[in-house]
Coordinates of C-alpha atoms and ligand atoms in Angstrom, one line a residue:
X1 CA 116.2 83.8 -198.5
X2 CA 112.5 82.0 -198.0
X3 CA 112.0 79.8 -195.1
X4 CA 109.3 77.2 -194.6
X5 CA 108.4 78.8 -191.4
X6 CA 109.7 81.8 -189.0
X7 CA 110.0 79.8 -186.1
X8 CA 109.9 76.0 -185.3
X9 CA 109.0 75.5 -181.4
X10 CA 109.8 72.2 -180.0
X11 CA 107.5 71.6 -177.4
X12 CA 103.5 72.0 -176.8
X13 CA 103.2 73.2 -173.6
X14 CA 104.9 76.4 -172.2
X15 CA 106.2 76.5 -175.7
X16 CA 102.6 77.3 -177.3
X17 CA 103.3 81.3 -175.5
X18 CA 105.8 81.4 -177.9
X19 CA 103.8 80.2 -181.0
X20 CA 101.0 82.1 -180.0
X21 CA 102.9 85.4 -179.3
X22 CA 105.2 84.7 -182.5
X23 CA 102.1 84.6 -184.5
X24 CA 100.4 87.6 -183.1
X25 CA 103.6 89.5 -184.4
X26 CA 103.1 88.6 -188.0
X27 CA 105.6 85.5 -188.2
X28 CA 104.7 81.9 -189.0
X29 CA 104.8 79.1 -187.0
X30 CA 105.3 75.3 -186.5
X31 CA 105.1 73.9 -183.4
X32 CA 106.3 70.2 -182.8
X33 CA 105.5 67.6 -180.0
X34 CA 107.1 64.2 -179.5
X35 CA 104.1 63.1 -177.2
X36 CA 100.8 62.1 -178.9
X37 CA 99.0 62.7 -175.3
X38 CA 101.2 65.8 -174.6
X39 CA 97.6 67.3 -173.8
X40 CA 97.8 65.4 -170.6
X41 CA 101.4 64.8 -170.3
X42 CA 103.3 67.3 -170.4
X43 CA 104.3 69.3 -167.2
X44 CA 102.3 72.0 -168.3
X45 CA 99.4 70.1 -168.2
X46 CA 99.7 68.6 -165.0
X47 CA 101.0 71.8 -162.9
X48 CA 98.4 73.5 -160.2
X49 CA 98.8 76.6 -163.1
X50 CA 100.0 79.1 -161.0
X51 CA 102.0 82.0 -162.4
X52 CA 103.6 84.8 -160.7
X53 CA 102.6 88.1 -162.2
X54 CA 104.3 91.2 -159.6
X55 CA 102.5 94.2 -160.0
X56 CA 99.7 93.3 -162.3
X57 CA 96.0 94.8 -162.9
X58 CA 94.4 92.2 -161.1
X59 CA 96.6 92.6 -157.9
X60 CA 95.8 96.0 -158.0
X61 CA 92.0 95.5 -158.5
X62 CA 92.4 93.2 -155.3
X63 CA 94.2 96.2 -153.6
X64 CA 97.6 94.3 -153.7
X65 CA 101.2 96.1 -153.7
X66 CA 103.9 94.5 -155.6
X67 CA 106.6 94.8 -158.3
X68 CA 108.6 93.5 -159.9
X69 CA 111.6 94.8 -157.5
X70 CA 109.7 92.7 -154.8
X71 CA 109.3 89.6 -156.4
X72 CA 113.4 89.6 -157.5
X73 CA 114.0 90.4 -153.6
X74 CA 111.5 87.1 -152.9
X75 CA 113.8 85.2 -155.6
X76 CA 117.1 85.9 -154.1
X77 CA 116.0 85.5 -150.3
X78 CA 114.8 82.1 -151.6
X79 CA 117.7 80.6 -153.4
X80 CA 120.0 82.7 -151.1
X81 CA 121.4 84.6 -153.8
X82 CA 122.2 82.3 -156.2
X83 CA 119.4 82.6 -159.4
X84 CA 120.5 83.9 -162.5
X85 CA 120.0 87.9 -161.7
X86 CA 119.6 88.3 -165.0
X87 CA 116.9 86.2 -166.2
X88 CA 115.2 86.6 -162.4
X89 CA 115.1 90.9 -163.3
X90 CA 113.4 89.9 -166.9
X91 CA 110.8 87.6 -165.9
X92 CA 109.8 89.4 -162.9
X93 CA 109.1 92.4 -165.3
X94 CA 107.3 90.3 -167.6
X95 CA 105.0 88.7 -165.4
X96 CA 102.3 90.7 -164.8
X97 CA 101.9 91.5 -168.8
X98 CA 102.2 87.9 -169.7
X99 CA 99.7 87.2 -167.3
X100 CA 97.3 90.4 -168.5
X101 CA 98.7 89.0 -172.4
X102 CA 97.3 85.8 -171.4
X103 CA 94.0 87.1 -170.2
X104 CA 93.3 89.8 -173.1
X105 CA 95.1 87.8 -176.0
X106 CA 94.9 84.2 -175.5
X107 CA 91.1 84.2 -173.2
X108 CA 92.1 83.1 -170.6
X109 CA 90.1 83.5 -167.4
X110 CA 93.0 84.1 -164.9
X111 CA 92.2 85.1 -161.4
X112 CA 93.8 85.4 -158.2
X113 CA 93.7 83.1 -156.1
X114 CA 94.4 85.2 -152.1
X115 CA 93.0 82.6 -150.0
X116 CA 96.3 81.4 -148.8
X117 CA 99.7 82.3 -149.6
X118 CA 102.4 80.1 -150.9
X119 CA 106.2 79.2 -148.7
X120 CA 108.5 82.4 -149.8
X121 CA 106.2 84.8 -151.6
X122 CA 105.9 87.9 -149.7
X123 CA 102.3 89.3 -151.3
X124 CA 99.8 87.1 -153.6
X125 CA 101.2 87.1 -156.7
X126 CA 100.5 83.7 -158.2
X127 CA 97.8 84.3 -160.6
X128 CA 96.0 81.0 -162.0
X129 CA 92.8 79.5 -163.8
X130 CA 89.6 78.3 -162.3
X131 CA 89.9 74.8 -160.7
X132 CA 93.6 75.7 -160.7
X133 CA 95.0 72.9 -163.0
X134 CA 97.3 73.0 -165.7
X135 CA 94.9 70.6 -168.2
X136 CA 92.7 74.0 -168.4
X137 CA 95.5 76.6 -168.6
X138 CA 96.9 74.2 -171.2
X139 CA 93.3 73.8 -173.3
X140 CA 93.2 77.9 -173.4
X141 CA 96.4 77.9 -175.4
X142 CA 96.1 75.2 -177.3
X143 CA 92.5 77.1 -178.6
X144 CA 94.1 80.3 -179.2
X145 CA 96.5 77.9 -181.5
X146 CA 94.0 76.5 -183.0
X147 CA 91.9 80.0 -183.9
X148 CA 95.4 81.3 -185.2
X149 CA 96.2 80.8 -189.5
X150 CA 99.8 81.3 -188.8
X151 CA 100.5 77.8 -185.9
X152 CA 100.7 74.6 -187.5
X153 CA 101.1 71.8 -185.1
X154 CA 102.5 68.9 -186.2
X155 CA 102.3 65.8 -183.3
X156 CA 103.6 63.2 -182.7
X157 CA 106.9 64.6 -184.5
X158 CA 110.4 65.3 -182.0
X159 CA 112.9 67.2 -182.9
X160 CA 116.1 65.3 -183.0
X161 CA 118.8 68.0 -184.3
X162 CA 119.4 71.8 -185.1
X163 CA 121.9 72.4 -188.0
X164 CA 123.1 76.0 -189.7
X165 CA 122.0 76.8 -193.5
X166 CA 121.2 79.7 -195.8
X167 CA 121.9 82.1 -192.7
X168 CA 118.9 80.4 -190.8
X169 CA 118.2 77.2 -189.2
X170 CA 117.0 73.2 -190.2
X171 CA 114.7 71.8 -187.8
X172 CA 115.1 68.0 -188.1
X173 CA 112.1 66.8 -186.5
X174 CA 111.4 62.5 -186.8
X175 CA 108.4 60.8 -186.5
X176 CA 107.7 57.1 -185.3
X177 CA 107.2 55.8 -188.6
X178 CA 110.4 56.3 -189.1
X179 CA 110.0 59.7 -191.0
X180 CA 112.4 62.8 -191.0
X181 CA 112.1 66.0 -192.2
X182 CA 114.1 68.9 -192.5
X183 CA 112.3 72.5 -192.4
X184 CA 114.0 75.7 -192.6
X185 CA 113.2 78.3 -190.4
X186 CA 114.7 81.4 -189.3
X187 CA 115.0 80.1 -185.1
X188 CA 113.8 77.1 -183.1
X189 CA 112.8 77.4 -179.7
X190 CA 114.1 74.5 -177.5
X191 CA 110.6 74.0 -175.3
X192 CA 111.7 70.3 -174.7
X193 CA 111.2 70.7 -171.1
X194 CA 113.9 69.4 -168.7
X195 CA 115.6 65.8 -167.8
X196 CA 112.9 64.7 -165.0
X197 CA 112.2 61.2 -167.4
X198 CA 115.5 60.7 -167.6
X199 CA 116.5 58.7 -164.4
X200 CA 120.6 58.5 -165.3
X201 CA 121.0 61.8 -165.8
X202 CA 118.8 62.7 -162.6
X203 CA 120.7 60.3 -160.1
X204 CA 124.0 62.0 -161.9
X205 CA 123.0 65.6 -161.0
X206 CA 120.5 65.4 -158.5
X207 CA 120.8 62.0 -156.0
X208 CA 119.1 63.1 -153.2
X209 CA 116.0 62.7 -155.4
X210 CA 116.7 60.2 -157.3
X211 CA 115.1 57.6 -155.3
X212 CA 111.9 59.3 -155.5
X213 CA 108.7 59.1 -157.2
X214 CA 109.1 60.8 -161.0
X215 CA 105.6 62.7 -161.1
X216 CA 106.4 64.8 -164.5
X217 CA 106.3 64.7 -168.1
X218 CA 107.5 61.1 -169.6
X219 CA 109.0 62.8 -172.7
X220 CA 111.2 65.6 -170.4
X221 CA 114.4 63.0 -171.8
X222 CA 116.9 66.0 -171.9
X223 CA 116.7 66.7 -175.9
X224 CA 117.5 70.0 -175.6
X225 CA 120.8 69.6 -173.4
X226 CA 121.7 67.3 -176.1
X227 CA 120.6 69.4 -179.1
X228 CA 122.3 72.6 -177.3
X229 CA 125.2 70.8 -176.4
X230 CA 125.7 70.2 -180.6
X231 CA 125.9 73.7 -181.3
X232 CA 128.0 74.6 -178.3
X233 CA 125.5 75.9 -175.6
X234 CA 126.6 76.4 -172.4
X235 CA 124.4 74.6 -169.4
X236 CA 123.8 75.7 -166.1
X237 CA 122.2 75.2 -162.8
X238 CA 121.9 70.9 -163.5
X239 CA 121.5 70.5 -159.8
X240 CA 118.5 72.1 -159.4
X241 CA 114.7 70.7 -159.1
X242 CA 111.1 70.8 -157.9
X243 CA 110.1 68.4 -155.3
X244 CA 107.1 68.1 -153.5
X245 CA 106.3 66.8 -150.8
X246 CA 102.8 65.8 -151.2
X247 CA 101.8 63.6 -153.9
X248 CA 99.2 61.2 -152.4
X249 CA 100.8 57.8 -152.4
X250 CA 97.2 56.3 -153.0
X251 CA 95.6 58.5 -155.7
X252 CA 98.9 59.8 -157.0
X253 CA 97.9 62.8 -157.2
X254 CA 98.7 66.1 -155.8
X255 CA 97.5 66.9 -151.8
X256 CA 98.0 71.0 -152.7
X257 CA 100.5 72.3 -150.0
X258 CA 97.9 74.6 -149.3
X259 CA 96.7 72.2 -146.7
X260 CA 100.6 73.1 -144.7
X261 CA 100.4 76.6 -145.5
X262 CA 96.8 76.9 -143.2
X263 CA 97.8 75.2 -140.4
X264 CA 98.3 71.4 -141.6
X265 CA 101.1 69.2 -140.1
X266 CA 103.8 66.4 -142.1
X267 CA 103.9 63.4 -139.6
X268 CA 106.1 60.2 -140.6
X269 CA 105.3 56.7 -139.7
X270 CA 106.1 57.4 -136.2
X271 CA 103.4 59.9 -136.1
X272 CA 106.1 62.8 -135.3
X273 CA 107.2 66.1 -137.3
X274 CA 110.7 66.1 -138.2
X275 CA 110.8 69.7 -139.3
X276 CA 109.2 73.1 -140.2
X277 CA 106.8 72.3 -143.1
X278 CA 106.2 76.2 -144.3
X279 CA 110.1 76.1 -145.8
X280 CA 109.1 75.2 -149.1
X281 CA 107.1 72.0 -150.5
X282 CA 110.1 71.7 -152.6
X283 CA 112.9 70.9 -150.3
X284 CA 110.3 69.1 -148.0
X285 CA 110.0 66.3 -150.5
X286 CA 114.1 65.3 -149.8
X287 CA 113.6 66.2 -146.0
X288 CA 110.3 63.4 -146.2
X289 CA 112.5 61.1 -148.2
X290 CA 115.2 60.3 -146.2
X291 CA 112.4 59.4 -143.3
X292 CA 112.0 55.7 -142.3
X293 CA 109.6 54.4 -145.4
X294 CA 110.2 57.3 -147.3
X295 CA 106.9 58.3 -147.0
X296 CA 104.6 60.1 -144.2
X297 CA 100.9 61.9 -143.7
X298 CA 99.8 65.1 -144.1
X299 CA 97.4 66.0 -141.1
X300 CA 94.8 68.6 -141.2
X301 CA 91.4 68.9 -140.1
X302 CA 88.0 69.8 -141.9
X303 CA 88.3 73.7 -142.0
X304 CA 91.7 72.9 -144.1
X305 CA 89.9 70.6 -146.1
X306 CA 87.0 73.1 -147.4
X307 CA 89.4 75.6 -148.0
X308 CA 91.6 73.0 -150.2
X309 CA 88.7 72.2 -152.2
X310 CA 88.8 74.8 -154.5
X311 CA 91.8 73.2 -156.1
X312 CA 91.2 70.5 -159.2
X313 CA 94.3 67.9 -157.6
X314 CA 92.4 68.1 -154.3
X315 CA 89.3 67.4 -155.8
X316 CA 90.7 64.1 -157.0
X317 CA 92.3 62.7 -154.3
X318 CA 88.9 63.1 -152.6
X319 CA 87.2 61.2 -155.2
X320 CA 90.3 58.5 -154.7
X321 CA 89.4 58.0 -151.5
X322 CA 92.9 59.4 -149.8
X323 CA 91.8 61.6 -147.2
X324 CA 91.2 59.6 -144.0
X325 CA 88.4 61.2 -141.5
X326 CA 88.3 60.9 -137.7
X327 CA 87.1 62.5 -134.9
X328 CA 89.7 62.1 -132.9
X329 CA 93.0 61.8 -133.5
X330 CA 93.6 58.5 -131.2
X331 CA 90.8 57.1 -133.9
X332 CA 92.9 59.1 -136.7
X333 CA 96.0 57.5 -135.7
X334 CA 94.6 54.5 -135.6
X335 CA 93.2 54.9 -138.8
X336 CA 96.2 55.4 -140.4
X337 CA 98.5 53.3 -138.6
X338 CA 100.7 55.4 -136.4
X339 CA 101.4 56.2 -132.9
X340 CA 98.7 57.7 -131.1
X341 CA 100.4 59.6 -128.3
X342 CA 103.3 61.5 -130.6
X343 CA 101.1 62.6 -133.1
X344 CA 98.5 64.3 -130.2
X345 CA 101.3 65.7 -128.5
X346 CA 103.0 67.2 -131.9
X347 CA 99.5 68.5 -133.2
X348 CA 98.8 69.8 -129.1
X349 CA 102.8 71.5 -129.7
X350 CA 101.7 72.8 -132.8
X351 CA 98.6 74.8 -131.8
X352 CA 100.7 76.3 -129.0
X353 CA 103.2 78.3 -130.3
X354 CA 102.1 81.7 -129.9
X355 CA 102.2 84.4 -132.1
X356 CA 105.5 86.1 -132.9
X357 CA 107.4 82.5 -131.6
X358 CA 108.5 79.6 -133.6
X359 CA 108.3 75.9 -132.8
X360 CA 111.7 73.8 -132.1
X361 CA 112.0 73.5 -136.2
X362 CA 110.9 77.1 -136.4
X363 CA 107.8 77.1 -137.5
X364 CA 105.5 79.9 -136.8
X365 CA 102.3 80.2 -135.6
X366 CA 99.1 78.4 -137.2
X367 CA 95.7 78.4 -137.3
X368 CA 95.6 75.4 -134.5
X369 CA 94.2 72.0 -135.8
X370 CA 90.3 70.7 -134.0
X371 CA 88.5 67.5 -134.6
X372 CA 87.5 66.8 -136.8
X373 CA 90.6 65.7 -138.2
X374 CA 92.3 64.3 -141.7
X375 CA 95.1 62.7 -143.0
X376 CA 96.3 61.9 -146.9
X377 CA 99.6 59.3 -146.7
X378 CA 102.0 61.1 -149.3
X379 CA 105.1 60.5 -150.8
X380 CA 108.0 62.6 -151.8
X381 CA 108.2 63.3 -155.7
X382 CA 110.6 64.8 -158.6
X383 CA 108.5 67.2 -160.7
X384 CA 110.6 68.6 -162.9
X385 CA 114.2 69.5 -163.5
X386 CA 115.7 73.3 -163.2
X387 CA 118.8 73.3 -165.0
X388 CA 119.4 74.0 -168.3
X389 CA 120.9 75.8 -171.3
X390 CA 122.2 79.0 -170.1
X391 CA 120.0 82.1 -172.0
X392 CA 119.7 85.8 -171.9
X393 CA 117.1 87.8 -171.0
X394 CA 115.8 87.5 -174.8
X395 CA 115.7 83.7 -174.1
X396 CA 118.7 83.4 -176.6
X397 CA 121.1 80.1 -176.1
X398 CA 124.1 81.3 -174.8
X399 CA 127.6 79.1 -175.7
X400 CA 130.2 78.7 -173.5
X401 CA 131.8 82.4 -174.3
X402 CA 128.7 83.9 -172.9
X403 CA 127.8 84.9 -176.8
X404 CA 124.0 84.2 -178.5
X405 CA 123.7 81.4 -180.5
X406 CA 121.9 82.5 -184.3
X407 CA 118.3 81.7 -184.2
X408 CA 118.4 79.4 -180.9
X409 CA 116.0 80.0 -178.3
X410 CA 115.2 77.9 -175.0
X411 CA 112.3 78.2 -172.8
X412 CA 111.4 76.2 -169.5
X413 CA 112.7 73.2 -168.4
X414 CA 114.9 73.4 -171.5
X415 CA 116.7 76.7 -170.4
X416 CA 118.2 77.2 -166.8
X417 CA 115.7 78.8 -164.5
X418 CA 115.5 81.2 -161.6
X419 CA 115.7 78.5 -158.7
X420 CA 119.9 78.5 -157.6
X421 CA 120.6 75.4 -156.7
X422 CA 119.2 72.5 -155.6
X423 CA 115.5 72.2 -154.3
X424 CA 115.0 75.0 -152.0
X425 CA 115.1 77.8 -153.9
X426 CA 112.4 76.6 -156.0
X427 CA 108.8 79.6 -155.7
X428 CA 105.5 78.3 -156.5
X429 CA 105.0 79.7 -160.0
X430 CA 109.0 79.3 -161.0
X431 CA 108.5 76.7 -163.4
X432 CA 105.6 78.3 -165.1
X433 CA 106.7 81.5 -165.0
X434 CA 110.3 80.5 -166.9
X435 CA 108.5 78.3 -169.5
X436 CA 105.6 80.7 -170.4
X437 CA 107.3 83.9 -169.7
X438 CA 110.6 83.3 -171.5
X439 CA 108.9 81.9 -174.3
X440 CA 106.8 84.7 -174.9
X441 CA 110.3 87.2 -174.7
X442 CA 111.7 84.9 -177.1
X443 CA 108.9 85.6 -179.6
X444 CA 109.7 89.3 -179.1
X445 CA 112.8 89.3 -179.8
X446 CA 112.3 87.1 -183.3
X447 CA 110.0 89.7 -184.4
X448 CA 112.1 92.6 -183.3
X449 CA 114.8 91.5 -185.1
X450 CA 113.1 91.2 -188.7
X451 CA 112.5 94.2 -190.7
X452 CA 109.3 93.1 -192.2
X453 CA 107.4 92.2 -189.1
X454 CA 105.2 95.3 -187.6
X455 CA 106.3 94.9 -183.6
X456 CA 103.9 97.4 -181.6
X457 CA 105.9 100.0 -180.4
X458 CA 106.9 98.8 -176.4
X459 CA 106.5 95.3 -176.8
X460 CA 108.9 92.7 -175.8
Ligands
FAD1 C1 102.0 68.2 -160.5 C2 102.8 69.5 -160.9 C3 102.4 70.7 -160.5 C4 103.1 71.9 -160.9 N1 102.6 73.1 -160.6 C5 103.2 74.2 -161.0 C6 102.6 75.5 -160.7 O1 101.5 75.6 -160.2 N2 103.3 76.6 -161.1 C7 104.6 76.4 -161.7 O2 105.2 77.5 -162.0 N3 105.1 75.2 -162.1 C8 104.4 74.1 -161.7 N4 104.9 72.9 -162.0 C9 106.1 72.9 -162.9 C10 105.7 73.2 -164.3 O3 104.7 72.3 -164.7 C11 106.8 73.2 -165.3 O4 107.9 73.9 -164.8 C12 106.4 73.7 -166.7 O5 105.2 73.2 -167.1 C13 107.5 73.4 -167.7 O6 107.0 73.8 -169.0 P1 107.8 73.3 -170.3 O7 107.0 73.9 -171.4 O8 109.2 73.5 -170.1 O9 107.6 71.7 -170.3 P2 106.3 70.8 -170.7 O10 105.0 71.5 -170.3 O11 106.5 69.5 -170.1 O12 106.3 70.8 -172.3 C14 107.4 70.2 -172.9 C15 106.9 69.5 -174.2 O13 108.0 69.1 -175.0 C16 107.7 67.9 -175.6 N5 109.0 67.3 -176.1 C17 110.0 66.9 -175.3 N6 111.1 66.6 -176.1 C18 110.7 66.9 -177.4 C19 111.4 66.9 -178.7 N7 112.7 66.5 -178.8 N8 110.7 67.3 -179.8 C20 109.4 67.7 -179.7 N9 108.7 67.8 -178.5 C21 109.4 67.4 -177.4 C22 107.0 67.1 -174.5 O14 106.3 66.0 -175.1 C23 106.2 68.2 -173.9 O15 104.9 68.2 -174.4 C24 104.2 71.7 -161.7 C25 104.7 70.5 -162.1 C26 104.0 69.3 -161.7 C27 104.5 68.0 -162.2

């Protein structure tokens, strides 16, 4: 039997691991994308491009201990023992060599970052790109698709059904002209990316965030529920989501939680804290948006800001115009429109706790906060959707008996990640990881399972 292609990925963002990975193993390629500006987008795209990667050579070379054991003990403290165990154990021992993969193979210049340390991760183990956006993690694969003979990419063109022939699969992909085609293949790979655009199906699974700002992928519409759900996949998880708390409500644009993490405070429009910020920036964003307004202001002072400027997002909502400066905070109150004596006394309450004690929301101690100060007004936001197809640690659809479904992969937003239920369990680096890490398995296991493809010997 002769197929048009060995595998179809629908998707150009986290996908592209897969088309890249699939073609390094010999197999052809075609790679779809429903979005003509998928290049800015797609969630991909707009993430802060952090990965985790337990145990890898660049932790070492920064004399960091990890493993994968660590990071799956991380996962389950998070989400309280609810992630997928299964999919948690193979993308915690994939990370470091997709990240090494993604550094040798693909060029890219990942570093580690180690000047902070994100809610929940127990040793620096989110490895990123320089400027520490998404656009530029994005651009690296896209050019190592670009250098490859095997990856065609085919845009804009969506995928709009999966059907069974000749002991393979049909891709039907559509195009806005009106044009369909059907291409064989031996497996698609469902990269589709979650249900975030999708506001119905968000207010069905997920209410508590419904009401908030959707800052994600417009095409993440739920295709590959629907496409799963035609060949009898089984779902999982549809509750689950990344918030954040901090998109700037001016420059729309991510105020890194970075700014929290060394020392910064969440104030609402009565210019008090209503909680313990270093949870997670993920369950924050429900915590901010049931506050009067629905919105609030991140406080910090100009130490946190030089250290937050090393990130792209920051770097814009500077240019915006976001961050507020004072020299006081009665003038930064002021400034921003709140009460002047409950934000001093919260930010006085703050730099108090002493080391080894926690606040009245449990908060531990911070670096405390001196004048100068800042403040960004942010708003809580939906980034993406967790739930998904349920897969194996191959990245294989599962149906509702548990069994793989022939030549059906699902990466991503697509497939059901590693964050339990609801918001809080979400890591920094568990939407990433899930989309880039599962697609790459799910290349391995393609070429694996054909007898003419040459798989080095160890790889997965
Ligand atoms: C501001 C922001 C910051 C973030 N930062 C991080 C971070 O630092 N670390 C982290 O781990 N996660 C982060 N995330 C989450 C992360 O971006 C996502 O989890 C991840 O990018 C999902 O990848 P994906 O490949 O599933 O989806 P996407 O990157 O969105 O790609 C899906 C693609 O599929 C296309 N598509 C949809 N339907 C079809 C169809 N039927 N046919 C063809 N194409 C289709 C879309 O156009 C899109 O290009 C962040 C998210 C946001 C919004």
């Amino acid at each position: 039997m002769t197929f048009d292609v060995d595998l179809v990925v629908a998707g150009a963002g986290g996908g592209l691991t897969a088309a890249i990975r699939a073609a390094e193993l010999g197999l052809d390629v075609l790679v779809v994308d429903s979005d003509p500006n998928f290049r800015r987008g797609n969630n991909t795209s707009m993430s802060t491009a952090m990965i985790p990667g337990p145990g890898s050579r660049f932790q070492a070379q920064a004399g960091i201990e990890d493993s994968p054991e660590r990071f799956i003990a991380d996962i389950a403290r998070k989400t309280a023992g609810s992630a997928d165990a299964r999919i948690a154990t193979a993308l915690a021992h994939v990370g470091a060599e997709l990240v090494e993969w993604l550094a040798d193979q693909v060029g890219m210049p990942i570093e580690l970052p180690t000047d902070f340390s994100y809610p929940g991760h127990s040793a620096p183990r989110v490895h990123s790109v320089p400027g520490r956006h998404g656009s530029s993690l994005l651009r690296h694969l896209l050019e190592a698709v670009e250098r490859s003979e095997r990856i065609d990419l085919m845009v804009p063109a969506r995928l709009t059904g999966v059907e069974a022939r000749d002991g393979g699969r049909i891709a039907v992909v559509e195009t806005p002209d009106g044009g369909r085609e059907e291409i064989s293949t031996r497996a698609v790979l469902l990269a589709t990316n979650g249900y975030g655009a999708d506001r119905e199906l968000v207010a069905k699974h997920q209410p508590e965030i419904a009401g908030a700002h959707y800052h994600g992928g417009e095409h993440s519409r739920g295709d590959a529920l629907r496409i799963g759900g035609e060949l009898g996949a089984a779902v999982g998880f549809l509750d689950a989501y990344q918030g954040h708390a901090a998109l700037s409500a001016s420059a729309q644009t991510l105020v890194t939680w970075t700014a929290v993490m060394h020392g910064g405070a969440v104030v609402d429009s009565g210019g008090e804290r209503f909680g313990d910020e270093t949870t997670g920036y993920s369950e924050y964003a429900a915590t901010l948006a049931a506050r009067p307004g629905g919105r609030g202001w991140l406080v910090f002072d100009e130490r946190v800001d030089g250290l937050c400027r090393s990130f792209g997002d920051y770097q814009d909502v500077l240019a915006a115009g976001a961050v507020r400066s004072a020299d006081s905070l009665p003038e930064l109150a002021a400034a921003i429109g709140v009460p002047a004596e409950p934000l001093e006394a919260e930010i006085a309450a703050l730099s108090q706790v002493e080391p080894g004690e926690t606040d009245r929301f449990g908060r531990s101690a911070a670096t405390p906060l001196r004048a100068p100060f800042r403040a960004v007004e942010i708003i809580p936001a939906l980034f993406h959707t967790q739930g998904g197809l349920l897969v194996d640690e191959h990245a294989r659809v599962l149906d509702t008996a548990g069994d793989p479904i022939p030549g059906l992969y699902a990466a991503g937003g697509a497939a059901a990640g590693i964050s339990g239920h609801g918001a809080a369990g979400y890591l920094a680096g568990n939407g990433l990881l899930p989309a880039l890490g599962l697609a790459y398995l799910a290349a391995g296991h393609l070429a694996r399972s054909l007898p003419t493809t040459r798989t080095p010997e160890g790889a997965r």
